[in-house]
Amino acid sequence: MWAEIKEVQPILEKQGYTVANPWDIVKVFEEKVADYAGSKYAIALDNCSNALFLCLKYIDYTGEVKIPRRTYVSVPFSILHAGATPVFVEKEWSGVYNLEPTNIVDGATRFTRSMYIPGTFHCLSFHLKKVLKLGKGGMILTDDKKAYDWFQSASKIGRHIDRLYKDDYFDIVGWNMFMPPEQAAKAILLFEDLPDINPDAGSSKDYHDLTKHEIFRK
């Protein structure tokens, strides 16, 4: 995977980016996707499930969350892990849907220019079955600087991105959910060849009814 870092570094430098260390590549990927999507900020993570989880933890939501009964199984699991309760509803969707009544958006199957929904925490997936086929990865799009700072620290075990470990301090309990530089480098190489407009990679028609599983009827 480190081959991608060596490959992408001269490309980014020609584009005017400064790549002083591998972590700068993650920052560049975030900036590229935010510009493409239309959000002010983007936070690169290891998967979309953890993006949904972190959003629920940030807003400290522990009530009922309405989601389509036909969606990927990690969505209700992320809700449960965050301390909330998934409630399944009949809903047709393509590309995106809201975790009601919150401002969290599951946008795992949509990746196209200007896709960001203003005022939301918009979660993306880079699974092989999605549009940007990284293999594993996710992202949160937001216009909220305070939330951006929290997500950056919370996803990096409570670290702060503007200082070395020896100079760091810890003020929140974080999680190990960040995207490593080698994954971001591979993502940029894929992103460079991606069209502006892409069809949705999934909809309610592509998932079976989760209410049929006993685990969700307990």
Tab-separated table of C-alpha atoms in Angstrom:
chain	number	residue	atom	x	y	z
A	1	MET	CA	0.000	0.000	0.000
A	2	TRP	CA	2.909	2.382	0.550
A	3	ALA	CA	3.464	2.246	-3.212
A	4	GLU	CA	0.337	4.389	-3.604
A	5	ILE	CA	1.870	7.059	-1.350
A	6	LYS	CA	4.982	7.223	-3.542
A	7	GLU	CA	2.779	7.355	-6.637
A	8	VAL	CA	0.379	10.037	-5.465
A	9	GLN	CA	2.868	12.425	-3.817
A	10	PRO	CA	4.345	13.902	-7.058
A	11	ILE	CA	0.821	14.172	-8.520
A	12	LEU	CA	-0.355	16.244	-5.565
A	13	GLU	CA	2.746	18.424	-5.550
A	14	LYS	CA	2.178	19.233	-9.238
A	15	GLN	CA	-1.361	20.263	-8.286
A	16	GLY	CA	0.040	22.700	-5.722
A	17	TYR	CA	-0.486	20.687	-2.543
A	18	THR	CA	2.197	20.479	0.131
A	19	VAL	CA	2.912	16.905	1.231
A	20	ALA	CA	5.394	17.168	4.090
A	21	ASN	CA	4.388	13.836	5.637
A	22	PRO	CA	2.023	10.941	4.836
A	23	TRP	CA	-0.798	12.401	6.953
A	24	ASP	CA	-0.953	15.401	4.626
A	25	ILE	CA	-2.309	12.972	2.012
A	26	VAL	CA	-5.341	12.254	4.205
A	27	LYS	CA	-5.944	16.002	4.538
A	28	VAL	CA	-5.711	16.472	0.773
A	29	PHE	CA	-8.203	13.659	0.182
A	30	GLU	CA	-10.609	15.287	2.625
A	31	GLU	CA	-10.232	18.659	0.895
A	32	LYS	CA	-10.788	17.133	-2.549
A	33	VAL	CA	-13.963	15.326	-1.512
A	34	ALA	CA	-15.340	18.351	0.354
A	35	ASP	CA	-14.834	20.498	-2.753
A	36	TYR	CA	-16.408	17.819	-4.963
A	37	ALA	CA	-19.369	17.273	-2.640
A	38	GLY	CA	-20.031	20.921	-1.792
A	39	SER	CA	-19.382	20.811	1.944
A	40	LYS	CA	-17.003	22.994	3.947
A	41	TYR	CA	-15.348	20.054	5.713
A	42	ALA	CA	-14.789	16.325	5.351
A	43	ILE	CA	-13.443	13.778	7.827
A	44	ALA	CA	-11.948	10.563	6.413
A	45	LEU	CA	-12.715	7.416	8.411
A	46	ASP	CA	-12.248	3.665	8.177
A	47	ASN	CA	-15.877	2.969	7.175
A	48	CYS	CA	-19.362	4.443	6.866
A	49	SER	CA	-20.755	2.441	9.796
A	50	ASN	CA	-18.374	4.207	12.152
A	51	ALA	CA	-19.264	7.524	10.521
A	52	LEU	CA	-22.918	6.999	11.471
A	53	PHE	CA	-21.882	5.931	14.974
A	54	LEU	CA	-19.719	9.012	15.538
A	55	CYS	CA	-22.465	11.328	14.307
A	56	LEU	CA	-24.937	9.849	16.787
A	57	LYS	CA	-22.380	10.144	19.585
A	58	TYR	CA	-21.633	13.759	18.683
A	59	ILE	CA	-25.264	14.855	18.899
A	60	ASP	CA	-25.659	12.609	21.959
A	61	TYR	CA	-28.811	11.054	20.563
A	62	THR	CA	-30.226	8.064	22.450
A	63	GLY	CA	-33.857	8.062	21.332
A	64	GLU	CA	-35.608	6.216	18.531
A	65	VAL	CA	-34.092	6.465	15.060
A	66	LYS	CA	-36.334	5.749	12.089
A	67	ILE	CA	-34.575	4.010	9.205
A	68	PRO	CA	-35.775	2.081	6.140
A	69	ARG	CA	-36.486	-1.578	6.803
A	70	ARG	CA	-34.544	-2.313	3.621
A	71	THR	CA	-30.997	-1.100	4.201
A	72	TYR	CA	-27.596	-2.513	5.117
A	73	VAL	CA	-27.441	-4.338	8.440
A	74	SER	CA	-24.615	-2.207	9.874
A	75	VAL	CA	-26.930	0.817	10.040
A	76	PRO	CA	-29.186	-0.491	12.847
A	77	PHE	CA	-26.149	-2.033	14.543
A	78	SER	CA	-24.385	1.368	14.548
A	79	ILE	CA	-27.509	2.920	16.057
A	80	LEU	CA	-27.578	0.282	18.793
A	81	HIS	CA	-23.863	0.668	19.519
A	82	ALA	CA	-24.402	4.423	19.915
A	83	GLY	CA	-27.045	3.797	22.569
A	84	ALA	CA	-30.096	4.628	20.441
A	85	THR	CA	-32.966	2.451	19.205
A	86	PRO	CA	-33.553	1.640	15.520
A	87	VAL	CA	-37.158	1.740	14.365
A	88	PHE	CA	-37.827	0.274	10.934
A	89	VAL	CA	-40.221	2.010	8.541
A	90	GLU	CA	-41.383	1.326	5.008
A	91	LYS	CA	-39.481	3.806	2.840
A	92	GLU	CA	-38.304	3.766	-0.744
A	93	TRP	CA	-34.945	5.438	-1.238
A	94	SER	CA	-32.026	5.681	-3.649
A	95	GLY	CA	-28.531	6.838	-2.760
A	96	VAL	CA	-29.365	8.615	0.492
A	97	TYR	CA	-31.853	8.750	3.336
A	98	ASN	CA	-32.105	10.498	6.702
A	99	LEU	CA	-31.815	8.863	10.090
A	100	GLU	CA	-34.989	10.505	11.350
A	101	PRO	CA	-35.482	12.694	13.340
A	102	THR	CA	-31.770	13.611	13.275
A	103	ASN	CA	-29.794	15.581	10.683
A	104	ILE	CA	-27.640	12.514	9.970
A	105	VAL	CA	-27.672	11.242	6.392
A	106	ASP	CA	-26.719	7.756	5.258
A	107	GLY	CA	-25.282	8.512	1.831
A	108	ALA	CA	-23.333	5.285	1.467
A	109	THR	CA	-24.584	4.494	-2.034
A	110	ARG	CA	-24.268	7.979	-3.558
A	111	PHE	CA	-21.083	9.692	-4.692
A	112	THR	CA	-21.534	12.469	-7.222
A	113	ARG	CA	-20.624	16.136	-7.509
A	114	SER	CA	-22.604	18.559	-5.266
A	115	MET	CA	-24.138	15.640	-3.356
A	116	TYR	CA	-23.804	17.252	0.082
A	117	ILE	CA	-27.091	18.111	1.791
A	118	PRO	CA	-26.524	21.423	3.657
A	119	GLY	CA	-26.921	21.396	7.421
A	120	THR	CA	-26.426	17.655	7.755
A	121	PHE	CA	-23.815	15.186	8.887
A	122	HIS	CA	-23.615	13.361	5.573
A	123	CYS	CA	-21.925	9.937	5.747
A	124	LEU	CA	-20.184	8.266	2.801
A	125	SER	CA	-18.894	4.779	2.045
A	126	PHE	CA	-15.959	3.705	-0.125
A	127	HIS	CA	-16.743	-0.019	-0.111
A	128	LEU	CA	-16.016	-2.027	-3.268
A	129	LYS	CA	-19.727	-2.088	-4.129
A	130	LYS	CA	-19.963	1.704	-3.910
A	131	VAL	CA	-18.976	4.388	-6.446
A	132	LEU	CA	-15.471	5.146	-5.135
A	133	LYS	CA	-14.263	1.555	-4.859
A	134	LEU	CA	-11.522	1.856	-2.271
A	135	GLY	CA	-12.322	-1.450	-0.571
A	136	LYS	CA	-12.922	-0.003	2.868
A	137	GLY	CA	-13.325	3.564	3.990
A	138	GLY	CA	-15.845	6.230	4.861
A	139	MET	CA	-16.276	9.938	5.437
A	140	ILE	CA	-18.418	12.546	7.166
A	141	LEU	CA	-19.320	15.741	5.308
A	142	THR	CA	-20.318	18.793	7.350
A	143	ASP	CA	-20.445	22.593	7.361
A	144	ASP	CA	-19.999	22.709	11.144
A	145	LYS	CA	-16.439	23.638	12.247
A	146	LYS	CA	-17.037	22.617	15.860
A	147	ALA	CA	-18.297	19.211	14.749
A	148	TYR	CA	-15.390	18.862	12.310
A	149	ASP	CA	-12.869	19.408	15.102
A	150	TRP	CA	-14.646	16.879	17.334
A	151	PHE	CA	-14.868	14.232	14.597
A	152	GLN	CA	-11.187	14.645	13.752
A	153	SER	CA	-10.161	14.088	17.368
A	154	ALA	CA	-12.784	11.463	18.229
A	155	SER	CA	-11.850	9.284	15.247
A	156	LYS	CA	-8.135	9.432	16.118
A	157	ILE	CA	-8.239	8.006	19.654
A	158	GLY	CA	-8.692	11.490	21.110
A	159	ARG	CA	-5.595	12.850	19.367
A	160	HIS	CA	-5.400	16.376	17.963
A	161	ILE	CA	-4.346	16.716	14.338
A	162	ASP	CA	-2.265	19.866	14.803
A	163	ARG	CA	0.414	18.466	17.136
A	164	LEU	CA	2.812	15.593	17.718
A	165	TYR	CA	1.942	12.874	20.212
A	166	LYS	CA	4.573	14.103	22.679
A	167	ASP	CA	2.873	17.509	22.696
A	168	ASP	CA	-0.702	16.252	22.712
A	169	TYR	CA	-3.307	16.357	25.457
A	170	PHE	CA	-6.520	14.381	25.796
A	171	ASP	CA	-9.902	15.895	26.577
A	172	ILE	CA	-12.306	13.343	25.044
A	173	VAL	CA	-12.562	9.566	24.925
A	174	GLY	CA	-11.823	8.750	21.298
A	175	TRP	CA	-12.084	5.728	19.021
A	176	ASN	CA	-9.692	4.088	16.571
A	177	MET	CA	-11.640	4.920	13.393
A	178	PHE	CA	-9.325	7.019	11.224
A	179	MET	CA	-8.320	6.439	7.608
A	180	PRO	CA	-4.566	5.713	7.284
A	181	PRO	CA	-2.460	7.603	4.716
A	182	GLU	CA	-1.942	4.609	2.432
A	183	GLN	CA	-5.719	4.211	2.072
A	184	ALA	CA	-6.134	7.923	1.383
A	185	ALA	CA	-3.415	7.756	-1.284
A	186	LYS	CA	-5.192	4.902	-3.034
A	187	ALA	CA	-8.476	6.798	-2.727
A	188	ILE	CA	-6.998	9.886	-4.409
A	189	LEU	CA	-5.722	7.819	-7.324
A	190	LEU	CA	-9.227	6.406	-7.792
A	191	PHE	CA	-10.828	9.813	-7.279
A	192	GLU	CA	-8.704	11.459	-9.986
A	193	ASP	CA	-10.427	9.326	-12.647
A	194	LEU	CA	-13.948	9.624	-11.244
A	195	PRO	CA	-16.612	11.423	-13.322
A	196	ASP	CA	-18.532	14.375	-11.904
A	197	ILE	CA	-21.879	12.619	-12.223
A	198	ASN	CA	-22.340	9.022	-11.096
A	199	PRO	CA	-25.493	6.913	-10.731
A	200	ASP	CA	-26.447	5.723	-7.258
A	201	ALA	CA	-24.865	2.408	-6.323
A	202	GLY	CA	-27.825	1.204	-4.274
A	203	SER	CA	-31.426	1.727	-3.224
A	204	SER	CA	-34.134	0.116	-1.114
A	205	LYS	CA	-34.622	-2.406	-3.935
A	206	ASP	CA	-31.114	-3.796	-3.347
A	207	TYR	CA	-31.584	-4.772	0.318
A	208	HIS	CA	-33.821	-7.311	1.996
A	209	ASP	CA	-36.209	-6.599	4.854
A	210	LEU	CA	-34.253	-6.499	8.120
A	211	THR	CA	-37.398	-6.877	10.202
A	212	LYS	CA	-37.476	-10.529	9.218
A	213	HIS	CA	-34.461	-11.170	11.467
A	214	GLU	CA	-35.157	-12.244	15.014
A	215	ILE	CA	-32.335	-10.103	16.413
A	216	PHE	CA	-34.303	-6.956	15.537
A	217	ARG	CA	-37.528	-8.194	17.127
A	218	LYS	CA	-36.134	-8.552	20.635
